[in-house]
Tab-separated table of C-alpha atoms and ligand atoms in Angstrom:
chain	number	residue	atom	x	y	z
A	1	MET	CA	-39.108	-22.691	24.559
A	2	GLN	CA	-40.432	-25.600	22.088
A	3	ASP	CA	-43.516	-23.913	20.030
A	4	ALA	CA	-46.170	-27.610	19.580
A	5	SER	CA	-47.342	-25.274	16.029
A	6	GLN	CA	-43.574	-25.701	14.712
A	7	SER	CA	-43.673	-29.583	14.284
A	8	THR	CA	-46.733	-32.039	13.422
A	9	ARG	CA	-46.466	-35.133	14.889
A	10	PRO	CA	-49.178	-37.710	13.186
A	11	LEU	CA	-49.576	-40.652	15.335
A	12	ARG	CA	-51.848	-43.719	14.952
A	13	ALA	CA	-53.363	-45.623	17.805
A	14	ALA	CA	-54.610	-49.498	17.391
A	15	ARG	CA	-56.415	-52.056	18.967
A	16	PRO	CA	-53.714	-53.876	21.421
A	17	GLN	CA	-52.713	-57.560	21.788
A	18	GLN	CA	-53.631	-57.351	25.703
A	19	GLY	CA	-55.666	-54.958	27.995
A	20	LEU	CA	-53.877	-51.969	29.908
A	21	THR	CA	-52.652	-53.116	32.861
A	22	GLY	CA	-50.091	-51.639	35.645
A	23	ASP	CA	-49.767	-48.855	38.162
A	24	ILE	CA	-49.534	-45.309	36.598
A	25	THR	CA	-49.143	-41.519	37.520
A	26	VAL	CA	-50.106	-38.611	35.122
A	27	PRO	CA	-48.768	-35.111	35.462
A	28	GLY	CA	-49.525	-32.599	37.600
A	29	ASP	CA	-52.998	-30.805	37.614
A	30	LYS	CA	-52.837	-27.968	35.156
A	31	SER	CA	-54.936	-25.393	37.178
A	32	ILE	CA	-53.056	-25.837	40.213
A	33	SER	CA	-49.933	-25.565	38.210
A	34	HIS	CA	-51.069	-22.316	36.786
A	35	ARG	CA	-52.055	-20.998	39.594
A	36	ALA	CA	-49.057	-22.107	42.077
A	37	LEU	CA	-46.723	-19.970	39.852
A	38	MET	CA	-49.148	-17.025	39.555
A	39	PHE	CA	-49.462	-16.944	43.426
A	40	GLY	CA	-45.883	-18.004	44.054
A	41	ALA	CA	-45.586	-14.580	42.128
A	42	LEU	CA	-47.737	-12.974	44.047
A	43	ALA	CA	-46.126	-14.065	47.743
A	44	VAL	CA	-43.704	-12.549	49.932
A	45	GLY	CA	-41.138	-15.007	50.305
A	46	GLU	CA	-39.707	-18.657	48.571
A	47	THR	CA	-42.803	-20.961	47.624
A	48	ARG	CA	-41.636	-24.440	46.639
A	49	ILE	CA	-43.938	-26.483	44.360
A	50	GLU	CA	-43.826	-30.601	44.014
A	51	GLY	CA	-45.450	-32.275	41.190
A	52	LEU	CA	-45.567	-29.409	38.787
A	53	LEU	CA	-46.958	-29.795	35.195
A	54	GLU	CA	-43.957	-29.337	32.798
A	55	GLY	CA	-46.075	-29.181	29.881
A	56	GLU	CA	-46.157	-26.213	27.767
A	57	ASP	CA	-48.655	-24.589	29.187
A	58	VAL	CA	-47.623	-23.758	32.416
A	59	LEU	CA	-44.109	-23.316	31.019
A	60	ARG	CA	-45.868	-20.131	29.564
A	61	THR	CA	-46.866	-19.047	32.903
A	62	ALA	CA	-43.527	-19.802	34.607
A	63	ALA	CA	-41.920	-17.755	31.697
A	64	ALA	CA	-44.780	-15.099	32.014
A	65	MET	CA	-43.806	-14.849	36.033
A	66	ARG	CA	-40.163	-14.466	35.278
A	67	ALA	CA	-40.851	-11.609	32.644
A	68	LEU	CA	-42.686	-9.805	35.663
A	69	GLY	CA	-40.110	-9.899	38.018
A	70	ALA	CA	-40.425	-13.073	39.882
A	71	GLU	CA	-37.723	-15.419	40.115
A	72	VAL	CA	-38.739	-18.568	39.053
A	73	GLU	CA	-36.300	-21.616	38.792
A	74	ARG	CA	-36.666	-25.543	37.992
A	75	LEU	CA	-34.879	-27.186	40.993
A	76	GLY	CA	-35.618	-31.015	39.396
A	77	PRO	CA	-38.450	-33.091	37.647
A	78	GLY	CA	-41.514	-31.025	38.953
A	79	ARG	CA	-39.413	-29.266	41.676
A	80	TRP	CA	-40.041	-25.401	41.356
A	81	ARG	CA	-38.646	-22.240	43.227
A	82	VAL	CA	-40.978	-19.145	43.578
A	83	ALA	CA	-39.871	-16.138	45.194
A	84	GLY	CA	-42.220	-13.824	45.085
A	85	ARG	CA	-42.753	-9.841	44.506
A	86	GLY	CA	-45.488	-9.644	47.189
A	87	VAL	CA	-49.124	-8.161	45.984
A	88	GLY	CA	-48.866	-5.222	43.783
A	89	GLY	CA	-45.095	-5.513	43.174
A	90	LEU	CA	-44.496	-7.188	39.751
A	91	ILE	CA	-43.114	-5.467	37.326
A	92	GLU	CA	-43.260	-4.020	33.525
A	93	PRO	CA	-42.595	-6.480	31.150
A	94	ALA	CA	-39.918	-5.703	28.592
A	95	ASP	CA	-41.364	-7.715	26.060
A	96	VAL	CA	-45.200	-9.117	24.635
A	97	LEU	CA	-45.943	-12.110	26.477
A	98	ASP	CA	-46.809	-14.839	24.731
A	99	MET	CA	-49.200	-17.590	26.355
A	100	GLY	CA	-48.965	-20.286	23.224
A	101	ASN	CA	-52.143	-22.600	23.581
A	102	SER	CA	-53.171	-21.475	27.413
A	103	GLY	CA	-56.397	-19.604	27.608
A	104	THR	CA	-56.094	-20.438	31.300
A	105	ALA	CA	-52.796	-18.222	31.351
A	106	ALA	CA	-54.024	-15.350	29.452
A	107	ARG	CA	-56.829	-15.150	31.165
A	108	LEU	CA	-55.526	-15.018	34.520
A	109	ILE	CA	-52.699	-12.761	33.801
A	110	CYS	CA	-55.469	-10.332	32.488
A	111	GLY	CA	-56.733	-10.370	35.913
A	112	LEU	CA	-53.148	-10.398	37.510
A	113	LEU	CA	-51.941	-6.990	35.026
A	114	ALA	CA	-55.342	-5.259	35.728
A	115	GLY	CA	-54.110	-4.670	39.303
A	116	HIS	CA	-50.846	-3.492	38.702
A	117	PRO	CA	-49.886	-0.200	37.359
A	118	ILE	CA	-48.099	-1.455	34.342
A	119	PHE	CA	-48.393	-1.797	30.331
A	120	ALA	CA	-48.217	-5.280	28.954
A	121	VAL	CA	-49.073	-7.103	25.459
A	122	LEU	CA	-50.251	-10.746	25.243
A	123	THR	CA	-50.392	-12.503	22.706
A	124	GLY	CA	-51.112	-16.558	21.705
A	125	ASP	CA	-51.092	-19.199	18.580
A	126	ALA	CA	-53.171	-19.284	16.410
A	127	SER	CA	-55.821	-21.287	19.036
A	128	LEU	CA	-55.616	-18.930	21.690
A	129	ARG	CA	-55.864	-15.838	19.145
A	130	LYS	CA	-59.174	-16.951	18.199
A	131	ARG	CA	-60.672	-17.171	21.845
A	132	PRO	CA	-62.929	-14.780	23.333
A	133	MET	CA	-61.432	-12.395	26.149
A	134	ARG	CA	-64.048	-10.166	26.842
A	135	ARG	CA	-65.173	-12.689	29.216
A	136	VAL	CA	-62.107	-11.324	31.321
A	137	THR	CA	-61.585	-7.692	30.091
A	138	ASP	CA	-65.159	-6.478	30.023
A	139	PRO	CA	-65.286	-7.245	34.046
A	140	LEU	CA	-61.768	-6.518	34.631
A	141	ALA	CA	-62.357	-2.519	32.979
A	142	ALA	CA	-64.938	-1.708	36.011
A	143	SER	CA	-61.650	-1.820	38.069
A	144	GLY	CA	-60.303	0.797	36.228
A	145	ALA	CA	-57.760	-1.068	33.659
A	146	ARG	CA	-57.568	-0.605	30.082
A	147	PHE	CA	-57.288	-2.994	27.374
A	148	SER	CA	-57.277	-2.433	23.712
A	149	SER	CA	-57.471	-5.501	21.291
A	150	ARG	CA	-58.499	-7.493	17.935
A	151	GLU	CA	-62.106	-7.272	16.397
A	152	GLY	CA	-63.972	-9.107	18.656
A	153	GLY	CA	-61.690	-9.057	21.896
A	154	ARG	CA	-59.239	-11.656	20.647
A	155	LEU	CA	-55.390	-11.629	21.104
A	156	PRO	CA	-52.679	-9.998	20.775
A	157	LEU	CA	-54.080	-7.598	23.654
A	158	ALA	CA	-52.829	-4.386	25.521
A	159	VAL	CA	-53.306	-3.629	29.263
A	160	GLU	CA	-52.348	-1.104	31.070
A	161	GLY	CA	-53.492	-1.667	34.958
A	162	ALA	CA	-54.792	0.413	37.283
A	163	LYS	CA	-53.077	2.138	39.685
A	164	ASN	CA	-55.561	2.219	42.353
A	165	PRO	CA	-58.063	-0.576	41.002
A	166	LEU	CA	-61.446	-0.537	42.546
A	167	PRO	CA	-62.693	-3.595	43.789
A	168	LEU	CA	-65.334	-5.157	41.700
A	169	ASP	CA	-68.991	-6.687	42.423
A	170	TYR	CA	-69.560	-9.314	39.280
A	171	ARG	CA	-71.971	-12.086	38.292
A	172	LEU	CA	-70.411	-14.718	35.942
A	173	PRO	CA	-72.961	-14.692	32.845
A	174	VAL	CA	-71.022	-18.223	32.188
A	175	ALA	CA	-69.600	-20.651	34.437
A	176	SER	CA	-66.094	-20.062	34.142
A	177	ALA	CA	-63.254	-20.834	36.614
A	178	GLN	CA	-61.135	-18.665	34.693
A	179	VAL	CA	-63.316	-15.506	34.852
A	180	LYS	CA	-63.981	-16.218	38.298
A	181	SER	CA	-59.813	-16.070	39.160
A	182	ALA	CA	-59.243	-13.031	36.799
A	183	VAL	CA	-61.476	-11.199	38.865
A	184	LEU	CA	-60.157	-12.262	42.427
A	185	LEU	CA	-56.703	-11.999	40.834
A	186	ALA	CA	-57.419	-8.226	40.105
A	187	GLY	CA	-59.147	-7.971	43.601
A	188	LEU	CA	-56.026	-9.064	45.565
A	189	CYS	CA	-54.727	-5.556	44.418
A	190	ALA	CA	-58.018	-3.621	45.404
A	191	ARG	CA	-58.856	-1.687	48.316
A	192	GLY	CA	-62.126	-3.175	49.642
A	193	THR	CA	-63.923	-6.080	49.318
A	194	THR	CA	-64.280	-7.931	45.874
A	195	ARG	CA	-67.253	-10.359	45.192
A	196	VAL	CA	-68.037	-12.973	42.549
A	197	GLU	CA	-71.185	-14.429	42.536
A	198	GLU	CA	-71.626	-17.731	40.190
A	199	PRO	CA	-74.811	-19.260	39.048
A	200	GLU	CA	-72.897	-22.915	39.096
A	201	ALA	CA	-69.988	-23.785	41.356
A	202	THR	CA	-66.878	-24.133	38.981
A	203	ARG	CA	-63.634	-25.272	40.226
A	204	ASP	CA	-62.261	-23.547	43.457
A	205	HIS	CA	-58.676	-23.814	42.924
A	206	THR	CA	-57.862	-19.875	43.314
A	207	GLU	CA	-60.382	-19.598	46.447
A	208	ASN	CA	-58.426	-22.658	48.227
A	209	MET	CA	-55.152	-21.230	47.062
A	210	LEU	CA	-55.558	-17.391	48.283
A	211	ARG	CA	-56.702	-19.434	51.857
A	212	HIS	CA	-53.332	-21.405	51.495
A	213	PHE	CA	-51.175	-18.199	51.139
A	214	GLY	CA	-53.229	-16.220	53.521
A	215	ALA	CA	-56.024	-14.384	52.060
A	216	THR	CA	-59.362	-13.946	53.761
A	217	VAL	CA	-62.058	-15.651	51.302
A	218	ARG	CA	-65.607	-16.041	52.370
A	219	VAL	CA	-67.540	-18.258	50.377
A	220	THR	CA	-71.452	-18.500	50.408
A	221	VAL	CA	-73.428	-21.686	49.023
A	222	GLN	CA	-76.210	-20.275	47.001
A	223	GLY	CA	-78.437	-23.057	45.292
A	224	SER	CA	-76.149	-24.679	42.982
A	225	GLY	CA	-73.888	-21.375	42.903
A	226	ARG	CA	-71.449	-19.840	45.095
A	227	VAL	CA	-70.814	-16.193	46.432
A	228	ILE	CA	-66.900	-15.530	47.106
A	229	GLU	CA	-65.964	-12.699	48.615
A	230	LEU	CA	-62.059	-11.927	49.045
A	231	ASP	CA	-60.758	-9.013	51.355
A	232	GLY	CA	-58.444	-6.493	49.336
A	233	GLN	CA	-54.667	-6.161	49.342
A	234	PRO	CA	-53.718	-8.805	51.807
A	235	GLU	CA	-50.248	-9.953	52.592
A	236	LEU	CA	-49.592	-12.979	50.654
A	237	THR	CA	-46.953	-15.500	52.490
A	238	ALA	CA	-45.083	-17.769	50.313
A	239	ALA	CA	-46.316	-21.343	51.218
A	240	PRO	CA	-45.410	-24.968	49.976
A	241	ILE	CA	-47.503	-26.584	47.367
A	242	THR	CA	-47.755	-30.094	46.303
A	243	VAL	CA	-49.560	-30.553	42.697
A	244	PRO	CA	-52.216	-33.554	42.657
A	245	GLY	CA	-52.277	-35.278	39.456
A	246	ASP	CA	-54.711	-34.248	36.868
A	247	PRO	CA	-57.828	-35.911	37.079
A	248	SER	CA	-58.294	-34.418	33.261
A	249	SER	CA	-55.551	-36.075	32.393
A	250	ALA	CA	-55.967	-39.179	34.281
A	251	ALA	CA	-59.439	-39.207	32.402
A	252	PHE	CA	-57.814	-40.731	29.204
A	253	PRO	CA	-55.906	-44.015	30.295
A	254	LEU	CA	-58.679	-44.582	32.606
A	255	VAL	CA	-61.666	-44.356	29.559
A	256	ALA	CA	-59.005	-46.431	27.799
A	257	ALA	CA	-59.045	-49.270	30.771
A	258	LEU	CA	-62.767	-49.225	30.449
A	259	LEU	CA	-62.856	-49.813	26.714
A	260	VAL	CA	-60.100	-52.354	26.199
A	261	PRO	CA	-61.284	-55.688	27.191
A	262	GLY	CA	-58.593	-57.305	29.861
A	263	SER	CA	-58.118	-54.228	31.301
A	264	ARG	CA	-57.008	-53.267	35.104
A	265	LEU	CA	-55.053	-50.065	35.552
A	266	THR	CA	-54.576	-48.084	38.512
A	267	VAL	CA	-53.784	-44.346	38.089
A	268	ARG	CA	-51.746	-42.903	41.193
A	269	GLY	CA	-52.436	-39.792	43.266
A	270	VAL	CA	-54.711	-38.395	41.252
A	271	GLY	CA	-57.080	-34.729	42.560
A	272	LEU	CA	-60.381	-35.422	43.582
A	273	ASN	CA	-61.868	-31.826	44.019
A	274	PRO	CA	-65.476	-32.576	43.787
A	275	LEU	CA	-65.567	-29.614	41.267
A	276	ARG	CA	-63.799	-31.637	39.020
A	277	THR	CA	-65.117	-35.302	38.865
A	278	GLY	CA	-68.341	-35.014	37.059
A	279	LEU	CA	-66.515	-37.490	34.591
A	280	PHE	CA	-66.198	-40.202	37.159
A	281	THR	CA	-69.573	-39.810	38.527
A	282	THR	CA	-71.245	-39.991	34.819
A	283	LEU	CA	-68.682	-42.867	34.052
A	284	ARG	CA	-70.147	-44.807	37.019
A	285	GLU	CA	-73.555	-44.125	35.595
A	286	MET	CA	-72.585	-45.813	32.798
A	287	GLY	CA	-71.902	-49.116	34.705
A	288	ALA	CA	-67.936	-48.308	34.774
A	289	ASP	CA	-66.140	-50.517	37.609
A	290	LEU	CA	-64.103	-47.697	38.915
A	291	ALA	CA	-62.448	-47.787	42.343
A	292	VAL	CA	-61.084	-45.201	44.501
A	293	THR	CA	-58.882	-46.567	47.451
A	294	ASN	CA	-56.161	-44.582	49.229
A	295	GLU	CA	-58.254	-41.506	49.725
A	296	ARG	CA	-55.953	-38.668	51.552
A	297	THR	CA	-55.616	-35.193	51.417
A	298	GLU	CA	-52.455	-33.383	50.059
A	299	GLY	CA	-51.620	-29.989	49.925
A	300	GLY	CA	-55.007	-29.326	51.053
A	301	GLU	CA	-56.922	-31.078	47.999
A	302	PRO	CA	-58.455	-34.273	47.996
A	303	VAL	CA	-56.153	-36.860	46.587
A	304	GLY	CA	-56.788	-40.938	45.478
A	305	ASP	CA	-55.918	-43.757	43.642
A	306	ILE	CA	-58.256	-44.598	40.999
A	307	THR	CA	-58.254	-48.411	39.451
A	308	ALA	CA	-60.379	-48.959	36.208
A	309	THR	CA	-61.640	-52.486	35.140
A	310	HIS	CA	-62.873	-53.375	31.470
A	311	SER	CA	-66.512	-52.705	31.849
A	312	ALA	CA	-69.633	-52.999	29.525
A	313	LEU	CA	-71.109	-49.790	29.420
A	314	HIS	CA	-74.498	-48.065	28.708
A	315	ALA	CA	-75.791	-45.003	27.447
A	316	VAL	CA	-75.929	-41.829	29.782
A	317	GLU	CA	-77.972	-38.510	29.984
A	318	VAL	CA	-75.358	-36.409	31.922
A	319	PRO	CA	-77.506	-33.125	33.001
A	320	PRO	CA	-76.066	-29.757	31.901
A	321	GLU	CA	-75.701	-28.477	35.718
A	322	ARG	CA	-72.788	-30.985	35.987
A	323	ALA	CA	-70.924	-29.642	32.940
A	324	PRO	CA	-68.404	-27.121	35.312
A	325	SER	CA	-67.323	-30.017	36.904
A	326	MET	CA	-66.294	-32.056	33.849
A	327	ILE	CA	-66.067	-29.460	31.465
A	328	ASP	CA	-62.780	-30.731	29.634
A	329	GLU	CA	-63.765	-34.049	29.683
A	330	TYR	CA	-66.677	-34.284	27.244
A	331	PRO	CA	-64.664	-35.577	24.244
A	332	ILE	CA	-63.435	-38.286	26.031
A	333	LEU	CA	-66.768	-38.960	27.802
A	334	ALA	CA	-67.831	-38.964	23.422
A	335	VAL	CA	-64.952	-41.586	22.748
A	336	ALA	CA	-66.916	-44.150	25.822
A	337	ALA	CA	-70.134	-43.400	24.831
A	338	ALA	CA	-69.257	-44.395	21.398
A	339	CYS	CA	-68.753	-47.525	23.000
A	340	ALA	CA	-71.807	-48.093	24.896
A	341	THR	CA	-75.345	-49.206	24.363
A	342	GLY	CA	-78.248	-47.073	23.883
A	343	THR	CA	-78.957	-43.228	23.268
A	344	SER	CA	-76.489	-40.910	25.287
A	345	ARG	CA	-77.395	-37.248	25.571
A	346	PHE	CA	-75.098	-34.614	27.256
A	347	ARG	CA	-76.771	-31.143	28.032
A	348	GLY	CA	-75.890	-27.811	27.687
A	349	LEU	CA	-72.533	-27.821	26.132
A	350	ALA	CA	-72.199	-24.263	24.266
A	351	GLU	CA	-69.180	-23.451	26.221
A	352	LEU	CA	-67.564	-26.341	24.509
A	353	ARG	CA	-67.620	-24.173	21.058
A	354	VAL	CA	-64.659	-21.635	22.721
A	355	LYS	CA	-62.270	-24.103	24.286
A	356	GLU	CA	-58.871	-24.607	22.275
A	357	SER	CA	-61.013	-25.740	19.319
A	358	ASP	CA	-64.665	-25.513	18.932
A	359	ARG	CA	-64.926	-29.266	20.622
A	360	LEU	CA	-68.845	-29.453	19.581
A	361	ALA	CA	-67.827	-29.577	16.388
A	362	ALA	CA	-64.409	-31.302	16.833
A	363	THR	CA	-65.725	-34.131	18.946
A	364	ILE	CA	-68.778	-34.942	16.071
A	365	ALA	CA	-66.026	-34.932	13.383
A	366	LEU	CA	-63.781	-37.347	15.670
A	367	LEU	CA	-66.706	-39.738	16.017
A	368	ALA	CA	-67.885	-39.502	12.232
A	369	ALA	CA	-64.449	-39.850	11.162
A	370	ASN	CA	-64.853	-43.503	12.838
A	371	GLY	CA	-67.990	-44.362	11.832
A	372	VAL	CA	-69.632	-42.890	14.806
A	373	ALA	CA	-72.678	-40.786	14.263
A	374	ALA	CA	-73.465	-38.480	16.255
A	375	ARG	CA	-75.620	-34.992	16.342
A	376	ALA	CA	-75.518	-31.638	17.795
A	377	GLU	CA	-79.096	-30.380	18.890
A	378	GLY	CA	-78.962	-27.104	20.180
A	379	ASP	CA	-76.246	-27.215	22.731
A	380	ASP	CA	-76.526	-30.728	23.344
A	381	LEU	CA	-74.574	-34.052	21.981
A	382	VAL	CA	-76.529	-37.021	21.277
A	383	MET	CA	-75.598	-40.176	19.831
A	384	GLU	CA	-77.204	-43.789	19.507
A	385	ARG	CA	-75.085	-46.955	19.793
A	386	ASN	CA	-75.228	-50.454	20.083
A	387	GLY	CA	-72.119	-51.345	22.337
A	388	ALA	CA	-70.185	-52.880	19.108
A	389	PRO	CA	-66.811	-51.022	18.795
A	390	PRO	CA	-66.727	-48.264	16.545
A	391	ALA	CA	-65.506	-48.786	13.368
A	392	GLY	CA	-62.728	-46.572	13.088
A	393	GLY	CA	-59.879	-46.256	10.223
A	394	GLY	CA	-60.350	-42.185	9.898
A	395	THR	CA	-57.969	-39.598	10.261
A	396	VAL	CA	-58.965	-37.338	13.026
A	397	VAL	CA	-58.134	-33.441	12.672
A	398	THR	CA	-57.068	-32.241	15.706
A	399	HIS	CA	-57.355	-28.026	15.233
A	400	MET	CA	-54.830	-27.383	18.059
A	401	ASP	CA	-56.374	-29.022	20.619
A	402	HIS	CA	-54.863	-31.819	22.763
A	403	ARG	CA	-57.881	-33.047	24.354
A	404	ILE	CA	-58.923	-34.057	20.943
A	405	ALA	CA	-55.656	-35.705	20.035
A	406	MET	CA	-55.892	-37.781	23.268
A	407	SER	CA	-59.569	-38.472	22.600
A	408	ALA	CA	-58.949	-39.691	19.267
A	409	LEU	CA	-56.109	-41.954	20.192
A	410	VAL	CA	-58.062	-43.678	23.709
A	411	MET	CA	-60.640	-44.012	20.409
A	412	GLY	CA	-58.118	-46.104	18.251
A	413	LEU	CA	-57.379	-48.838	20.965
A	414	ALA	CA	-61.279	-49.271	21.222
A	415	SER	CA	-61.933	-49.645	17.598
A	416	GLU	CA	-61.762	-52.355	15.074
A	417	GLN	CA	-59.195	-50.266	12.666
A	418	PRO	CA	-56.600	-47.700	13.763
A	419	VAL	CA	-57.088	-44.519	14.071
A	420	ALA	CA	-55.083	-41.964	13.126
A	421	VAL	CA	-54.175	-38.127	14.782
A	422	ASP	CA	-52.826	-35.478	12.055
A	423	ASP	CA	-50.655	-34.260	14.709
A	424	SER	CA	-50.301	-34.935	18.163
A	425	ALA	CA	-48.106	-32.182	18.987
A	426	PHE	CA	-50.159	-30.306	21.282
A	427	ILE	CA	-50.589	-33.233	23.415
A	428	ASP	CA	-47.655	-31.475	25.291
A	429	THR	CA	-49.434	-28.728	26.644
A	430	SER	CA	-51.088	-30.732	29.338
A	431	PHE	CA	-49.593	-34.171	28.935
A	432	PRO	CA	-45.923	-34.688	27.658
A	433	ASP	CA	-45.682	-38.709	27.984
A	434	PHE	CA	-49.107	-39.408	26.888
A	435	ALA	CA	-48.537	-41.523	24.265
A	436	THR	CA	-45.470	-43.643	25.777
A	437	LEU	CA	-47.196	-43.841	29.021
A	438	LEU	CA	-50.552	-46.111	27.327
A	439	ASP	CA	-48.425	-46.972	24.609
A	440	ARG	CA	-46.568	-48.931	27.513
A	441	ALA	CA	-49.569	-49.887	29.818
A	442	ALA	CA	-51.173	-51.614	26.452
A	443	GLY	CA	-48.047	-53.621	26.449
A	444	GLY	CA	-46.201	-51.887	23.507
A	445	GLY	CA	-46.860	-51.526	19.410
A	446	ALA	CA	-50.223	-49.655	20.277
A	447	ILE	CA	-49.399	-46.131	19.574
A	448	THR	CA	-46.889	-45.578	16.475
A	449	PRO	CA	-45.813	-42.716	14.118
A	450	ALA	CA	-48.712	-42.618	11.288
B	1	S3P	C1	-59.886	-23.990	34.019
B	1	S3P	C2	-61.422	-23.647	33.778
B	1	S3P	C3	-61.856	-23.701	32.505
B	1	S3P	C4	-61.125	-25.556	31.532
B	1	S3P	C5	-59.780	-24.663	31.655
B	1	S3P	C6	-59.167	-24.978	33.154
B	1	S3P	C7	-59.257	-23.017	34.759
B	1	S3P	O1	-61.673	-22.990	31.492
B	1	S3P	O2	-61.692	-25.762	30.419
B	1	S3P	O3	-59.203	-26.182	30.771
B	1	S3P	O4	-57.779	-23.813	35.131
B	1	S3P	O5	-59.747	-22.413	35.533
B	1	S3P	P1	-63.251	-22.028	31.579
B	1	S3P	O6	-63.111	-21.126	32.856
B	1	S3P	O7	-63.471	-21.423	30.579
B	1	S3P	O8	-64.989	-23.056	32.161
């Protein structure tokens, strides 16, 4: 498998001759793609997947499921077949599982391994090896699984799964769908009911897919949070999955269209799960012309087509409770706010510090390199702007972070001077054709090697 860290690909984006136009689709949802492969591996029978994201993060999960004994086969573009082993049926991998850049793969697989009486070692690239894993290993250890890791709970990490895992009852200290999902995955192998309480609702793709495969899941709304209960040791039955376009990927071309004069761009088949659409709500509050048409349900998830038309944006204050529904979208929202009029404040961004990079610092540096002064005040991001295009002209250090790279390139399309990124290779983790797709929508010649 190609490793994004092995080749550096600097790119530059400049203001295009014309607006972004046309009809495009974006790759499949990353969160749903990981889960489709994992639940397929745990189900009895053959799961057919359409629209799987074939980015590096998801290919790591595919390789890991193969190493754990599932049959995982690519039938064609986005079309995959998984023959599962049943809950509790995974086998010991013969080698270290390398999760590359993917926090979702590493954390969810910890949950999956915790309930199987096998030994496994997980590692990842330099970015993933810096990220905190105790947020999953601490709760999972209470099931009887044993973990040992580097200082600070970092990868590489060894797991000895529990023979008779105990069901967990856990209240999440941070709003994290990855931690919730790890606990629920461990709960599949436990006898009895696993209970997770989340103070703020986070993406519910795990709960939806568990039900889709036949598990019993009860969800109770509690204020802005939820309590999720899963009955252990269900028989999961293979079921077809259609993966919607990733709203977190659609965010980049849509914001580009809002910012570049003369644009009118449609992204078709975007997932519209309400626990993922905080960015679209926020952009509308800023005055964005975003129209959703053709709303439908595909594979149990709401989907629609979104058309963005160039708009004059004004500043916004984003409340902290909205963060879980747009946690991956703050870098691109910051680029939009850099082109808006007024003082923007995004509240409660502590979690951004432990993403693929320290995204709070990387976003401020991205803006600073291009003439936009933004600052962190505690866990808030603040900037004052007058609606003029950013100066641009900078080179952005991407820190192995796909979303910092894509945000910087969108900024280049909207700035006075071109914006360069030191390395675009990590974009392949979630959106392999990003540069080609955006450049084509902009009429060509806007995104070029730096
Ligand atoms: C994800 C959850 C989020 C998000 C990540 C994908 C998931 O992470 O940032 O890109 O698929 O569950 P956290 O759980 O750390 O918030």
